[in-house]
Amino acid sequence: MTEARKPIIRIRNITKRFGSVVACDNVDFDIYPGEFFALLGPSGCGKTTLLRMLAGFESASEGEIEIDGQPMLDVPPNKRPVNMVFQSYAVFPHMTVLDNVAYGLKVTGVPKAEARARAEEALGLVHLEGYGQRMPDQLSGGQRQRVALARALVKKPKVLLLDEPLSALDAKLRDAMRLELVRLQHTVGITFVIVTHDQDEALSMADRAAVMERGKVMQIAGPGDLYEHPNSRFVADFIGKVNVFEGKVSGVSGGRLAVEVGGMGRIEVPHDGVAQGDVGIAVRPEKTRLSKDRPASGLIVLKGKVTDVAYYGNESHILLDTDAGVQVTTTVQNEKRSTDAAMTIGDDMWISWSPEDTLVLNG
Amino acid sequence: MNAKLETAATAAPTAPIKRRERRNPLDYSSMRWMQIVLAGNFMFLYFPILALVAFSFNDSKRNITWQGFTLKYYEKAWNNIALHDAFMNTMTIATISTLVSTTFGTMLGLAIYRYKFPGKALYDGWIHLPIVIPEICMGVSMLAFFAAMNIPLGIFTITVSHIAFSIPFVAVVVRARMSGFDPSFEEASTDLGANQWQTFWNVTFPYMMPGVVAGALLAFTLSLDDFVITFFTSGPGSTTFPIKIYSMVRFSVTPEVNAASTALIVITLTLTITAMTIQSRSARRQGK
Ligand SMILES: Nc1ncnc2c1ncn2[C@@H]1O[C@H](COP(=O)(O)OP(=O)(O)O)[C@@H](O)[C@H]1O
Ligand SMILES: [Mg+2]
């Protein structure tokens, strides 16, 4: 994102307390126009609370929120330039689909005919043409969600807020809907802020994501950076699988960090920034290689014994007990159809990876 | 027997429950002795009512032997001025009591559904009191209250009493309806630009409506056939239909009494069935 652009949402030092529970802890970041932004984190980390503060349903204990340049402190939810798709969809059960979609226009005084026309148009946008006269109980869950989307989009908000939009759908529909939401966002060009606890969902849809834990924002970055350059153990562990070894920094020189790791000895990894004392040395499973013989030098190597092989068709996940005293997972792509070379439990193997693929995790 | 076993097996393919040598509670209804007991129960409960209805058409001054079909006792009951007045009293009381108790009961039900406040559980139990308290106690306490306040007994006191005992019933029905209400409905409405007033009338109230109607019908029925509390709070000239029937019976049980009672049964039954239909229909719509 170009930092020169004016943010559409400015969140400034927002803290929200419910009694003694701190749902959001000094949250501070910006969201830019046209972004597909994800609030990602485990259940209970405060994502929904933050989203509801943007919508105006909760007020912050401290800090302020600006939307489109306007401070939102005294602006009630019905006057904010944002609309929300609720986790339960909240499609009004006693209104037809068309009345649901036109509702937001009618209550703000848009003439009936125009409201109707715009509602029809919004239904087209979510591929629900011809469903206008149905009642919500005649729709599937996925269709109800589309109604909720159309109902929010018809208001042409500056920002669309979506709370776990895919969590109530079955797996197949969920995958289709991910693509659909991205497509929809491109079509309408509105900023989307989506709440999810599913890292795959965030990585595959969002331009940027804020990873939250216990009310705090841990890291804000694009999907690639979150995966390849996590800034903490929590983020590394929450986004994808990771093998972590405990080490102690023994020296720094010229952008390389020397770390003493049990079972591996002294290893050198590229690292910029500061690091001292105890650090986590981590590597993603797919970045590792397995071999029967000790691999060539220049790699970080570790000996292990295969304890489990989980076959997933396209790839296999292999678990090894290592000399480092840590159980390591590696993934092996099943590129050939033959299963001759398959690993068997009890095999002694060398695990290796490039120093460049090593993550150094502080704290 | 075989066919029955087969349907039982095919009906539950999704539930891999271990077959135990225990009967489903519903299976008992297919047992002969159970059917006889059930039939006996039904007879015991409904035979007196059936007899009452049947003998209202009996062409005889007494309720003992069947003499032939007639409608003349309905005509006689209809033309009985005192009975007619009592019926009008009952209708007036029931109408006013229903309007007032539905309004307050609805507000109460909504408030209890929506708000959390200290001592809510206690308050909740407290408003249920009129439902569980013996009617005779309600009657006595009402009478004592009106006497203490020097309010003359009559249509007014009866109506006030009926309002008092109907409110909790309406509140309970409305609240039950609202328990299926997703609070996000109101938030969604606000989010879409509606103010509180618009949200209430466009979203909350339509959802609540079946509960309100069912509550109103219940209140009407309760008022219509109340005897005990009315008996304590009525004064001269404020005789209601049930009390009039009672005083006629004390005189002698004539087919005219049967006819009047039958009319009351029909009205009550119609209202109850209507209320139940509304409730089950809205429950079905609610069940996604
Ligand atoms: N209205 C509320 N009252 C009290 N505690 C709340 C309320 N809403 C949320 N919380 C608490 O705040 C924390 C964050 O909740 P939430 O934002 O819903 O998490 P998430 O959406 O990330 O799962 C949780 O511990 C939750 O129990
Ligand atoms: Mg949530």
XYZ file of C-alpha atoms in Angstrom, chain B:
288
model
C -45.619 -56.367 13.113
C -42.963 -57.060 10.517
C -43.831 -53.970 8.540
C -43.646 -51.904 11.662
C -40.153 -53.146 12.440
C -39.040 -52.314 8.947
C -40.256 -48.748 9.039
C -38.649 -48.279 12.406
C -35.364 -49.483 10.970
C -35.501 -47.330 7.847
C -36.705 -44.282 9.695
C -33.533 -44.018 11.736
C -30.602 -44.680 9.430
C -28.691 -41.646 10.688
C -28.765 -42.652 14.314
C -26.451 -45.584 14.881
C -27.800 -46.192 18.342
C -27.146 -49.512 19.960
C -30.337 -51.547 19.942
C -31.236 -52.021 23.517
C -34.074 -54.119 24.828
C -35.926 -51.013 25.835
C -39.025 -49.510 24.390
C -39.337 -46.057 22.992
C -41.811 -44.217 25.221
C -44.071 -43.774 22.194
C -44.200 -47.520 21.635
C -46.408 -47.825 24.676
C -49.244 -46.170 22.797
C -49.490 -49.229 20.574
C -50.109 -51.528 23.497
C -53.659 -52.656 24.054
C -53.824 -52.070 27.824
C -52.353 -48.626 27.352
C -54.981 -47.773 24.762
C -57.724 -48.805 27.144
C -56.294 -46.665 29.926
C -56.002 -43.709 27.570
C -59.533 -44.133 26.317
C -60.746 -44.338 29.902
C -58.957 -41.109 30.698
C -60.455 -39.324 27.754
C -63.920 -40.513 28.705
C -63.416 -39.339 32.248
C -62.231 -35.914 31.126
C -64.567 -35.227 28.276
C -67.715 -37.213 28.855
C -69.221 -34.618 31.215
C -68.594 -31.910 28.645
C -70.021 -33.997 25.823
C -73.067 -34.769 27.960
C -73.492 -31.102 28.767
C -73.378 -30.168 25.085
C -75.653 -33.035 24.062
C -78.273 -32.258 26.678
C -78.364 -28.622 25.619
C -80.233 -29.973 22.584
C -82.500 -32.191 24.649
C -86.179 -31.508 24.390
C -86.850 -32.004 28.073
C -87.017 -29.879 31.159
C -84.640 -32.143 32.981
C -81.197 -33.438 32.139
C -81.866 -37.106 32.672
C -83.343 -38.803 29.647
C -83.061 -37.987 25.968
C -86.410 -36.783 24.612
C -85.538 -35.472 21.171
C -83.602 -32.701 19.434
C -84.441 -29.037 19.914
C -82.862 -25.608 19.733
C -85.479 -23.977 21.905
C -83.223 -23.741 24.951
C -80.699 -21.743 22.966
C -83.516 -19.446 22.025
C -84.640 -19.274 25.618
C -81.100 -18.543 26.852
C -80.730 -15.871 24.193
C -83.958 -14.189 25.294
C -83.121 -14.411 28.988
C -82.555 -10.713 29.764
C -80.464 -11.369 32.877
C -78.275 -13.863 31.044
C -77.972 -11.472 28.142
C -76.899 -8.627 30.444
C -74.381 -10.887 32.113
C -72.977 -11.800 28.722
C -72.632 -8.139 27.767
C -70.895 -7.425 31.083
C -68.481 -10.241 30.428
C -67.736 -8.973 26.937
C -67.126 -5.423 28.154
C -64.844 -6.576 30.945
C -62.961 -9.005 28.692
C -62.448 -6.403 25.967
C -61.121 -3.670 28.236
C -59.066 -6.115 30.273
C -57.540 -7.572 27.090
C -56.605 -4.190 25.647
C -54.982 -2.958 28.828
C -53.293 -6.180 29.890
C -51.953 -6.804 26.371
C -50.385 -3.362 26.277
C -48.750 -3.659 29.682
C -47.965 -7.366 29.344
C -46.228 -6.759 26.014
C -44.150 -3.961 27.447
C -43.274 -6.105 30.435
C -42.356 -9.120 28.291
C -40.168 -6.984 26.060
C -38.465 -5.300 28.995
C -37.687 -8.605 30.677
C -36.370 -10.037 27.410
C -34.229 -7.047 26.656
C -32.804 -5.573 29.823
C -30.482 -6.922 32.429
C -30.851 -5.247 35.784
C -29.943 -6.141 39.343
C -32.569 -8.336 40.935
C -33.959 -9.372 37.558
C -34.328 -13.022 38.571
C -36.309 -11.993 41.614
C -38.476 -9.640 39.586
C -38.983 -12.346 37.005
C -40.235 -14.758 39.642
C -42.355 -12.058 41.168
C -44.336 -11.303 38.019
C -45.023 -15.013 37.576
C -46.687 -15.052 40.967
C -50.230 -14.382 39.725
C -49.894 -17.430 37.455
C -49.063 -19.845 40.245
C -50.871 -18.306 43.202
C -54.234 -19.962 43.994
C -57.048 -18.000 42.417
C -58.958 -17.944 45.663
C -56.088 -16.104 47.334
C -55.960 -13.606 44.480
C -59.703 -13.108 44.876
C -59.548 -12.577 48.620
C -56.600 -10.212 48.407
C -58.269 -8.201 45.659
C -61.432 -7.947 47.718
C -59.447 -6.879 50.778
C -57.579 -4.316 48.724
C -60.686 -2.749 47.203
C -62.406 -2.716 50.593
C -59.400 -1.027 52.177
C -59.304 1.568 49.427
C -63.044 2.112 49.684
C -63.581 1.329 46.032
C -67.129 0.106 45.397
C -67.281 -3.350 43.832
C -68.600 -3.515 40.289
C -67.549 -3.733 36.662
C -64.560 -1.479 37.388
C -63.116 -3.662 40.141
C -63.665 -6.827 38.130
C -61.891 -5.303 35.146
C -58.954 -4.137 37.232
C -58.604 -7.601 38.750
C -58.713 -9.257 35.349
C -56.064 -6.876 34.045
C -53.893 -7.697 37.043
C -53.975 -11.457 36.560
C -53.780 -11.333 32.740
C -50.625 -9.214 32.479
C -48.199 -11.989 33.521
C -49.740 -14.402 31.028
C -49.310 -11.917 28.172
C -45.786 -11.093 29.343
C -44.804 -14.766 29.396
C -46.146 -15.395 25.893
C -44.487 -12.287 24.428
C -41.221 -13.080 26.084
C -41.287 -16.656 24.806
C -41.768 -15.289 21.322
C -38.872 -12.853 21.756
C -36.503 -15.565 22.938
C -36.129 -16.538 19.278
C -35.297 -12.966 18.308
C -31.728 -12.374 17.182
C -30.471 -9.105 18.720
C -28.524 -8.578 15.500
C -31.862 -7.882 13.762
C -32.078 -4.596 15.628
C -28.403 -3.861 15.111
C -28.699 -4.614 11.406
C -31.641 -2.229 11.151
C -29.678 0.517 12.923
C -26.640 -0.222 10.801
C -28.743 0.254 7.686
C -29.702 3.751 8.765
C -32.925 3.309 10.726
C -33.492 5.221 13.949
C -34.761 3.503 17.093
C -38.384 4.237 16.351
C -38.149 2.858 12.804
C -36.267 -0.171 14.083
C -38.946 -0.927 16.643
C -41.915 -0.638 14.285
C -40.288 -2.197 11.215
C -38.292 -4.993 12.775
C -39.010 -5.699 16.441
C -42.762 -5.248 16.532
C -43.596 -7.355 13.438
C -41.504 -10.133 14.897
C -43.236 -9.827 18.264
C -46.735 -9.570 16.744
C -47.723 -13.259 16.808
C -46.831 -13.340 20.493
C -48.879 -10.226 21.155
C -51.931 -11.629 19.365
C -51.617 -14.978 21.122
C -51.212 -13.175 24.440
C -54.274 -11.040 23.768
C -56.407 -14.062 22.917
C -55.198 -15.765 26.057
C -56.060 -12.704 28.145
C -59.500 -12.544 26.541
C -60.180 -16.211 27.253
C -58.966 -15.927 30.819
C -61.217 -12.949 31.460
C -64.163 -14.574 29.704
C -64.363 -17.664 31.851
C -62.916 -16.446 35.115
C -65.148 -17.313 38.019
C -63.329 -17.220 41.332
C -61.689 -13.806 41.196
C -64.750 -12.301 39.540
C -66.941 -13.770 42.265
C -64.959 -11.907 44.913
C -64.738 -8.612 43.102
C -68.221 -8.286 41.616
C -70.912 -6.132 43.103
C -74.594 -5.585 42.495
C -75.443 -5.227 38.815
C -72.079 -6.485 37.645
C -72.898 -10.172 37.262
C -70.799 -11.844 34.616
C -71.727 -14.758 32.399
C -70.004 -17.525 34.413
C -71.435 -16.177 37.649
C -74.915 -15.965 36.171
C -74.693 -19.560 35.007
C -73.571 -20.565 38.469
C -76.539 -18.872 40.084
C -78.906 -20.491 37.570
C -77.454 -23.900 38.414
C -78.046 -23.317 42.080
C -81.666 -22.896 41.188
C -81.908 -25.949 38.952
C -79.925 -27.484 36.153
C -82.027 -26.833 33.080
C -81.075 -27.318 29.436
C -80.986 -23.534 29.274
C -77.892 -23.613 31.514
C -76.450 -26.256 29.238
C -77.069 -24.047 26.216
C -75.416 -21.035 27.817
C -72.437 -23.130 28.925
C -72.102 -24.611 25.471
C -71.942 -21.117 24.024
C -69.133 -20.265 26.450
C -67.273 -23.453 25.558
C -67.509 -22.670 21.852
C -66.189 -19.119 22.268
C -63.343 -20.206 24.537
C -62.395 -23.099 22.291
C -62.378 -20.931 19.173
C -60.140 -18.332 20.775
C -57.772 -20.928 22.187
C -57.437 -22.744 18.881
C -56.838 -19.446 17.089
C -54.116 -18.514 19.569
C -52.460 -21.910 19.236
C -52.583 -21.777 15.460
C -50.970 -18.339 15.392
C -48.260 -19.494 17.736
C -47.457 -22.705 15.911
C -47.471 -20.969 12.549
C -45.047 -18.299 13.709
C -42.903 -20.947 15.379
C -42.700 -22.794 12.063
C -41.726 -19.636 10.213
C -39.135 -18.938 12.865
C -37.618 -22.413 12.634
C -35.079 -22.022 9.837
